[in-house]
Amino acid sequence: MTSIDSAASAARYQKHCPGCFQLKGGVAVCPYCGYDESAPRSPLFLPHGMILGGQYRVGRVLGRPGGFGITYLGWDVNLQQRVAIKEYLPRELAGRTQENLEVMAHTPEDRRGFEFGKEQFLREARIVAKLDHPNIVRVRNFFNAHSTAYLVMDYYEGMTLGDYLTSVRTRLEPALAIPLIKPVLDGLQYVHERGLVHRDLKPHNIYLAAVGRPIVLDFGAARQAAGDRVQSLSVVLTEGYAPLEQYQRRAVQGPWTDVYGTAATLFRMLTGHAPPIALDRIGQDPMESGGWAGIPEALVPAMRKALAVRPNDRYQSALEFRTALEQYQSGGEAPLPPTSRSGAETDSVSRPRSRSLPPMTPEPRTAPPAAPAPATGPLSASRGPGSGLPPDPPPPVVLRAAPPAVPPPAVGPVLERSPPNSEALAAELGPEDPLRPPGGYPLLSGRNESGESQPRAARAAPRAVVNELPPLDAVSATTHRRPPAPVPAVLASPAVAPARRREDARGGRQRLLVVALGLAASLAVIYVVLNPPNNDGKTVSPVAAASPGPVATPASGGLAGAQEPKAGAEPLEPVRPPETVALPAGELPQPGGGAPLSLRAFRIGATEVTVGQFADFVRRSGYRNPRWPNYPCESAGGRLPEWNAPGYAQTDDFPVVCISVADAQAYSDWLSRETGLRFRLPTEAEWEFAARAGTRGRYWWGNEYVDGMASCQGCPPLVPTQPTVARSFAANPFGLFEMLGNVREWTCSAYAVGTGISNRCATPGEPGRMTVRGGSWREGLETLDAGAREGFESYRRNVWTGFRVVQE
């Protein structure tokens, strides 16, 4: 490209990518997210880069435009953050002029409807702006422009529950679905106590945010319950999720209406389909003729009451329904609390009395279920940052062979050795989900847990998007190169049943064996013809001479999916472990002022484990975690990433992400076997000791952030949309790179609130979440504090969490 062409391109395209708002230098295709600014754009959409409300820059369109509006990715030029901008534009009533981008109604009759809808749109903004709950979408601003209205909301990365059920898992078992729906009920209870009703609960209005929680979206149907006493509400509904009262314009609606929508959503999660339309359930209800198939018998009474056709027969609050689900989780049949009024119609202005809400604290994933609270008690605590995607079923008892005892070190506390790969994977999968269950995993086999055949759509797991980024321009090619080529047999998410794959693999191996034997026989005949027997009457087969020794098979408890090395393959070079730095013994003060922890000397990775190092592990061992298809990596966009294709351009020097605790432990155990040294994840005490590097401030450089010291959201001067390569920032006094920021890091310690810093590795099957440390490019400045800690489910993977190793 000539300098004239480059100047013309820079003038034509945005300097900041409209797809991610990373600085891309005025080229058409973003080298970071792959968004092509030159692709055709509908004239209905606002142009890239224009400023709305004097503060928000317009980017790409998020999702599919709805019938009543368009949602854009935006950039808050004041706060330097991404936002979501919702524009009111009902296409049946109005369109956009190309001269001045004004929104104009089609006809004078449409104008009246358009103005009324715009008033309701702004009313929605005012209603939702009053809400402050972690499971309710947050509104930042709203304003009028271009003859229409705009609503600015927090931008959440992830996918809707509807998309998840369509593209990832068609149905979920109760142990996964109920913990996901409970935070939704918490948010609805909060909304109901403030006199609001959502009235459009369905899977596509529940967002599985990458920050780790479900968020209720789209309050376009919400109304002030106390202010609508005339009950002249318009009909707003989604068939299958709308109760009977929503089909009548002047019917009484309230919290029980949202209870029906939430229960219908849970029904969809458990069965793979929505309930029948409420109108079809009048009289002879098809639900009572085999309609509860797929719902556990002990859960049917609660679901029957929550999905009752008559509003009086339903749970009257989200709290009552949540209590019933907790009772089911505790092992008993869900209770059926009496309705607040029997035989009488519910008053339209009656609703649960307002109560002060407790702080939203994390709820341990495997803690024993609490006794159900009474209907008039306070809300139970919502799940914290680790509850966005459904967790594994909590094992009541874990019976597993204990790992071999490790002699204690000469000084310092005893550190438990990380379990072998098979134990690490088994600990992640749970006792009821062994490493290789008969019949394969859900969505990968043709049968569900009960042995019934699943629909064809439910069997196909999404395939990972591998190497889909476009060619990079000359400007960015020096720092961002195409991702390394993947190992297709190991890394691609399977799209067929395991049984089918095993049959195909066996058939392929048999065909290869036949061809190989035939070729060997031909070569032997040719050799005998050309080389007659020697003096002692013996011949030497060239095939036998070229054959290596016996192929080593993985030892018991080895890697899942390990592949045997091919015969005749060139020997691999010795494994090179990551560079480690020796740290001296020392003490780490406890945050509460208790006795400091004494740490013995150890070595820790100078950087996080990189893509190249993890790729070498996968290439040599054939490692593949069978849980990956069921729990896909959470992205910073709309992709389904994997460690080798995270959705951004990367080289071997980038920190590896999309890694669970079992993956990190498998890498450490493999490294230990290959090198004869002992590697594992660090305890959180070791990690903090290494991060502080002998200092006592918030950061190793002091108590105030210094520009250019780390990568995070709010770490000037950068606005990162992905991690950076290792060693991009200054090393701390111990010589360790990116201990703060870039990607946060797994530790081997279990997470507990208020118990101090742990210098112990969790044992296999130990309940609870695992501790992550260090902050990341995706999180705020507050997470960079060397003492900041967070709990995260061990099976979770995302594009902002990696790990580094400790050498004992």
XYZ file of N, CA, C and O in Angstrom, residues 531-622:
368
model
N 17.581 -58.061 -2.714
C 18.654 -58.446 -1.787
C 18.466 -59.912 -1.395
O 17.720 -60.219 -0.466
N 19.124 -60.811 -2.101
C 18.972 -62.241 -1.760
C 19.497 -62.515 -0.367
O 20.240 -61.727 0.195
N 19.147 -63.682 0.210
C 19.591 -64.016 1.568
C 21.106 -64.006 1.676
O 21.818 -64.358 0.746
N 21.589 -63.603 2.853
C 23.038 -63.581 3.075
C 23.534 -64.973 3.440
O 22.791 -65.947 3.372
N 24.798 -65.050 3.872
C 25.435 -66.328 4.101
C 24.717 -67.181 5.120
O 24.722 -68.402 5.025
N 24.153 -66.527 6.140
C 23.505 -67.358 7.159
C 22.046 -67.597 6.864
O 21.308 -68.103 7.697
N 21.628 -67.189 5.635
C 20.281 -67.470 5.215
C 19.236 -66.565 5.802
O 18.059 -66.848 5.686
N 19.650 -65.417 6.429
C 18.697 -64.501 7.034
C 18.568 -63.265 6.182
O 19.485 -62.847 5.507
N 17.409 -62.665 6.218
C 17.174 -61.390 5.563
C 16.810 -60.373 6.618
O 16.366 -60.699 7.712
N 16.998 -59.132 6.270
C 16.660 -58.022 7.176
C 15.556 -57.198 6.544
O 15.707 -56.727 5.424
N 14.466 -57.086 7.201
C 13.340 -56.299 6.683
C 13.594 -54.829 6.922
O 13.856 -54.414 8.043
N 13.533 -54.023 5.855
C 13.727 -52.587 6.071
C 12.629 -51.993 6.934
O 12.854 -51.033 7.646
N 11.446 -52.551 6.877
C 10.358 -52.032 7.697
C 10.648 -52.277 9.159
O 10.513 -51.404 10.008
N 11.098 -53.517 9.467
C 11.406 -53.821 10.854
C 12.578 -53.008 11.345
O 12.637 -52.584 12.496
N 13.553 -52.786 10.452
C 14.715 -52.010 10.879
C 14.353 -50.582 11.187
O 14.949 -49.953 12.055
N 13.358 -50.038 10.457
C 12.986 -48.638 10.660
C 11.991 -48.452 11.779
O 11.712 -47.337 12.171
N 11.427 -49.546 12.277
C 10.386 -49.412 13.297
C 11.002 -49.039 14.624
O 12.032 -49.577 15.008
N 10.384 -48.127 15.358
C 10.909 -47.769 16.676
C 10.593 -48.849 17.685
O 9.927 -49.828 17.393
N 11.041 -48.618 18.898
C 10.753 -49.545 19.968
C 9.301 -49.488 20.330
O 8.496 -48.801 19.719
N 8.916 -50.248 21.347
C 7.517 -50.260 21.772
C 7.027 -48.864 22.102
O 7.738 -48.077 22.714
N 5.817 -48.565 21.652
C 5.225 -47.247 21.887
C 4.750 -47.171 23.324
O 3.998 -48.027 23.793
N 5.174 -46.140 24.028
C 4.772 -45.968 25.423
C 3.331 -45.511 25.474
O 2.925 -44.620 24.750
N 2.562 -46.157 26.288
C 1.163 -45.760 26.457
C 1.034 -44.941 27.714
O 1.815 -45.088 28.648
N 0.029 -44.066 27.774
C -0.119 -43.248 28.973
C -0.336 -44.118 30.196
O -1.046 -45.112 30.177
N 0.293 -43.743 31.279
C 0.143 -44.477 32.518
C -1.242 -44.282 33.076
O -1.970 -43.399 32.701
N -1.608 -45.185 33.956
C -2.912 -45.063 34.603
C -3.011 -43.721 35.286
O -2.131 -43.289 36.002
N -4.139 -43.051 35.032
C -4.312 -41.711 35.601
C -3.655 -40.651 34.763
O -3.458 -39.551 35.209
N -3.353 -40.952 33.490
C -2.691 -39.976 32.640
C -3.662 -38.991 32.055
O -4.763 -38.811 32.514
N -3.264 -38.363 30.967
C -4.042 -37.284 30.388
C -5.279 -37.819 29.706
O -5.252 -38.842 29.042
N -6.354 -37.042 29.828
C -7.569 -37.388 29.115
C -7.350 -37.138 27.636
O -6.914 -36.083 27.222
N -7.700 -38.110 26.829
C -7.578 -37.921 25.394
C -6.154 -37.977 24.889
O -5.867 -37.542 23.799
N -5.199 -38.503 25.663
C -3.814 -38.560 25.222
C -3.679 -39.476 24.022
O -4.330 -40.508 23.926
N -2.834 -39.089 23.080
C -2.673 -39.849 21.852
C -1.302 -40.500 21.845
O -0.312 -39.949 22.317
N -1.226 -41.692 21.285
C 0.043 -42.378 21.170
C 0.868 -41.715 20.076
O 0.342 -41.327 19.038
N 2.185 -41.595 20.281
C 3.023 -41.019 19.228
C 3.024 -41.910 18.003
O 2.974 -43.127 18.096
N 3.094 -41.291 16.860
C 3.070 -42.037 15.609
C 4.382 -42.796 15.417
O 5.464 -42.319 15.757
N 4.271 -44.007 14.848
C 5.454 -44.793 14.559
C 6.317 -44.072 13.539
O 5.819 -43.548 12.544
N 7.602 -44.053 13.784
C 8.512 -43.424 12.842
C 8.619 -41.936 12.984
O 9.348 -41.305 12.223
N 7.896 -41.326 13.940
C 7.956 -39.887 14.104
C 9.307 -39.482 14.668
O 9.922 -40.213 15.436
N 9.764 -38.302 14.268
C 11.034 -37.826 14.773
C 10.920 -37.552 16.271
O 9.917 -37.034 16.740
N 11.952 -37.899 17.032
C 11.888 -37.646 18.476
C 11.808 -36.152 18.757
O 12.470 -35.341 18.107
N 10.972 -35.801 19.718
C 10.797 -34.401 20.085
C 11.947 -33.941 20.953
O 12.579 -34.722 21.667
N 12.213 -32.659 20.903
C 13.240 -32.098 21.769
C 12.776 -32.176 23.217
O 11.579 -32.241 23.497
N 13.719 -32.182 24.146
C 13.317 -32.210 25.564
C 12.428 -31.030 25.904
O 12.562 -29.933 25.351
N 11.509 -31.253 26.816
C 10.588 -30.203 27.236
C 11.356 -29.115 27.967
O 12.185 -29.394 28.840
N 11.069 -27.875 27.609
C 11.709 -26.736 28.256
C 10.690 -26.097 29.189
O 9.696 -25.527 28.738
N 10.885 -26.170 30.487
C 9.912 -25.568 31.408
C 9.941 -24.054 31.331
O 10.917 -23.466 30.853
N 8.883 -23.393 31.782
C 8.880 -21.923 31.802
C 10.006 -21.391 32.682
O 10.441 -22.048 33.642
N 10.460 -20.208 32.354
C 11.483 -19.575 33.175
C 10.913 -19.252 34.555
O 9.823 -18.691 34.666
N 11.621 -19.625 35.593
C 11.182 -19.352 36.960
C 12.209 -18.486 37.664
O 13.384 -18.448 37.294
N 11.740 -17.792 38.696
C 12.584 -16.901 39.487
C 12.580 -17.410 40.922
O 11.520 -17.722 41.482
N 13.751 -17.495 41.532
C 13.873 -17.957 42.908
C 13.514 -16.836 43.870
O 14.055 -15.732 43.777
N 12.575 -17.104 44.762
C 12.170 -16.134 45.773
C 12.640 -16.611 47.136
O 12.579 -17.802 47.449
N 13.076 -15.699 47.985
C 13.576 -16.101 49.305
C 12.433 -16.438 50.250
O 11.275 -16.094 50.010
N 12.758 -17.107 51.332
C 11.764 -17.317 52.384
C 11.410 -15.974 53.004
O 12.196 -15.030 52.993
N 10.210 -15.872 53.524
C 9.787 -14.608 54.105
C 8.473 -14.738 54.825
O 7.936 -15.847 55.005
N 7.941 -13.589 55.243
C 6.671 -13.536 55.950
C 5.690 -12.670 55.182
O 6.074 -11.679 54.544
N 4.407 -13.048 55.263
C 3.339 -12.292 54.611
C 2.320 -11.880 55.662
O 1.690 -12.745 56.284
N 2.151 -10.569 55.912
C 1.176 -10.135 56.917
C -0.247 -10.516 56.512
O -0.601 -10.483 55.329
N -1.069 -10.886 57.473
C -2.476 -11.164 57.228
C -3.245 -9.842 57.203
O -2.924 -8.910 57.953
N -4.262 -9.718 56.349
C -4.977 -8.435 56.232
C -5.674 -8.010 57.509
O -5.833 -6.833 57.767
N -6.098 -8.938 58.349
C -6.797 -8.579 59.577
C -5.883 -8.299 60.748
O -6.348 -8.048 61.860
N -4.570 -8.346 60.532
C -3.637 -8.074 61.609
C -3.249 -9.288 62.421
O -2.655 -9.148 63.493
N -3.577 -10.485 61.954
C -3.207 -11.687 62.679
C -1.728 -12.005 62.511
O -0.947 -11.230 61.951
N -1.367 -13.184 63.004
C 0.023 -13.611 62.901
C 0.408 -13.770 61.438
O -0.338 -14.360 60.646
N 1.558 -13.241 61.029
C 1.960 -13.350 59.623
C 2.250 -14.790 59.238
O 2.605 -15.626 60.075
N 2.096 -15.063 57.957
C 2.375 -16.391 57.428
C 3.865 -16.499 57.119
O 4.455 -15.584 56.533
N 4.446 -17.616 57.481
C 5.845 -17.893 57.150
C 5.884 -18.728 55.882
O 5.245 -19.784 55.798
N 6.618 -18.244 54.904
C 6.731 -18.938 53.621
C 8.173 -19.385 53.425
O 9.112 -18.618 53.684
N 8.325 -20.619 52.978
C 9.656 -21.108 52.646
C 10.018 -20.628 51.243
O 9.164 -20.152 50.489
N 11.272 -20.743 50.890
C 11.740 -20.320 49.578
C 11.098 -21.176 48.490
O 10.844 -22.373 48.680
N 10.813 -20.566 47.369
C 10.220 -21.288 46.234
C 10.564 -20.539 44.957
O 11.076 -19.412 44.979
N 10.274 -21.163 43.843
C 10.470 -20.557 42.527
C 9.105 -20.388 41.873
O 8.237 -21.256 42.005
N 8.901 -19.291 41.156
C 7.629 -19.009 40.498
C 7.898 -18.505 39.093
O 8.963 -17.911 38.821
N 6.977 -18.751 38.175
C 7.146 -18.357 36.794
C 7.377 -16.865 36.636
O 6.671 -16.046 37.228
N 8.346 -16.508 35.821
C 8.609 -15.093 35.567
C 7.442 -14.436 34.847
O 7.203 -13.236 34.993
N 6.723 -15.199 34.067
C 5.540 -14.709 33.358
C 4.417 -15.725 33.525
O 4.623 -16.838 34.023
N 3.246 -15.337 33.067
C 2.174 -16.317 32.979
C 2.536 -17.362 31.927
O 3.326 -17.090 31.010
N 1.972 -18.552 32.045
C 2.182 -19.585 31.031
C 1.645 -19.061 29.704
O 0.537 -18.524 29.630
N 2.425 -19.197 28.665
C 2.081 -18.596 27.379
C 1.358 -19.576 26.468
O 1.300 -20.789 26.725
N 0.837 -19.028 25.396
C 0.148 -19.846 24.387
C 1.099 -20.889 23.814
O 0.744 -22.059 23.643
N 2.330 -20.477 23.511
C 3.290 -21.419 22.944
C 3.608 -22.563 23.890
O 3.735 -23.714 23.463
N 3.751 -22.274 25.173
C 4.055 -23.326 26.152
C 2.887 -24.288 26.318
O 3.077 -25.505 26.385
N 1.663 -23.758 26.363
C 0.507 -24.640 26.488
C 0.289 -25.437 25.199
O -0.105 -26.610 25.242
N 0.557 -24.820 24.044
C 0.422 -25.535 22.773
C 1.406 -26.694 22.699
O 1.088 -27.769 22.165
N 2.613 -26.518 23.224
C 3.592 -27.602 23.249
C 3.082 -28.751 24.108
O 3.245 -29.931 23.750
N 2.467 -28.429 25.225
C 1.867 -29.445 26.095
C 0.775 -30.218 25.353
O 0.741 -31.463 25.385
N -0.109 -29.517 24.666
C -1.197 -30.178 23.938
C -0.641 -31.025 22.801
O -1.082 -32.154 22.565
N 0.350 -30.502 22.085
C 0.915 -31.220 20.938
C 1.591 -32.513 21.368
O 1.463 -33.546 20.711
N 2.310 -32.465 22.473
C 3.054 -33.644 22.915
C 2.160 -34.680 23.593
O 2.392 -35.884 23.471
N 1.162 -34.217 24.324
C 0.372 -35.139 25.140
C -0.978 -35.497 24.522
O -1.587 -36.488 24.918
N -1.456 -34.705 23.572
C -2.796 -34.928 23.041
C -3.884 -34.547 24.032
O -4.998 -35.055 23.947
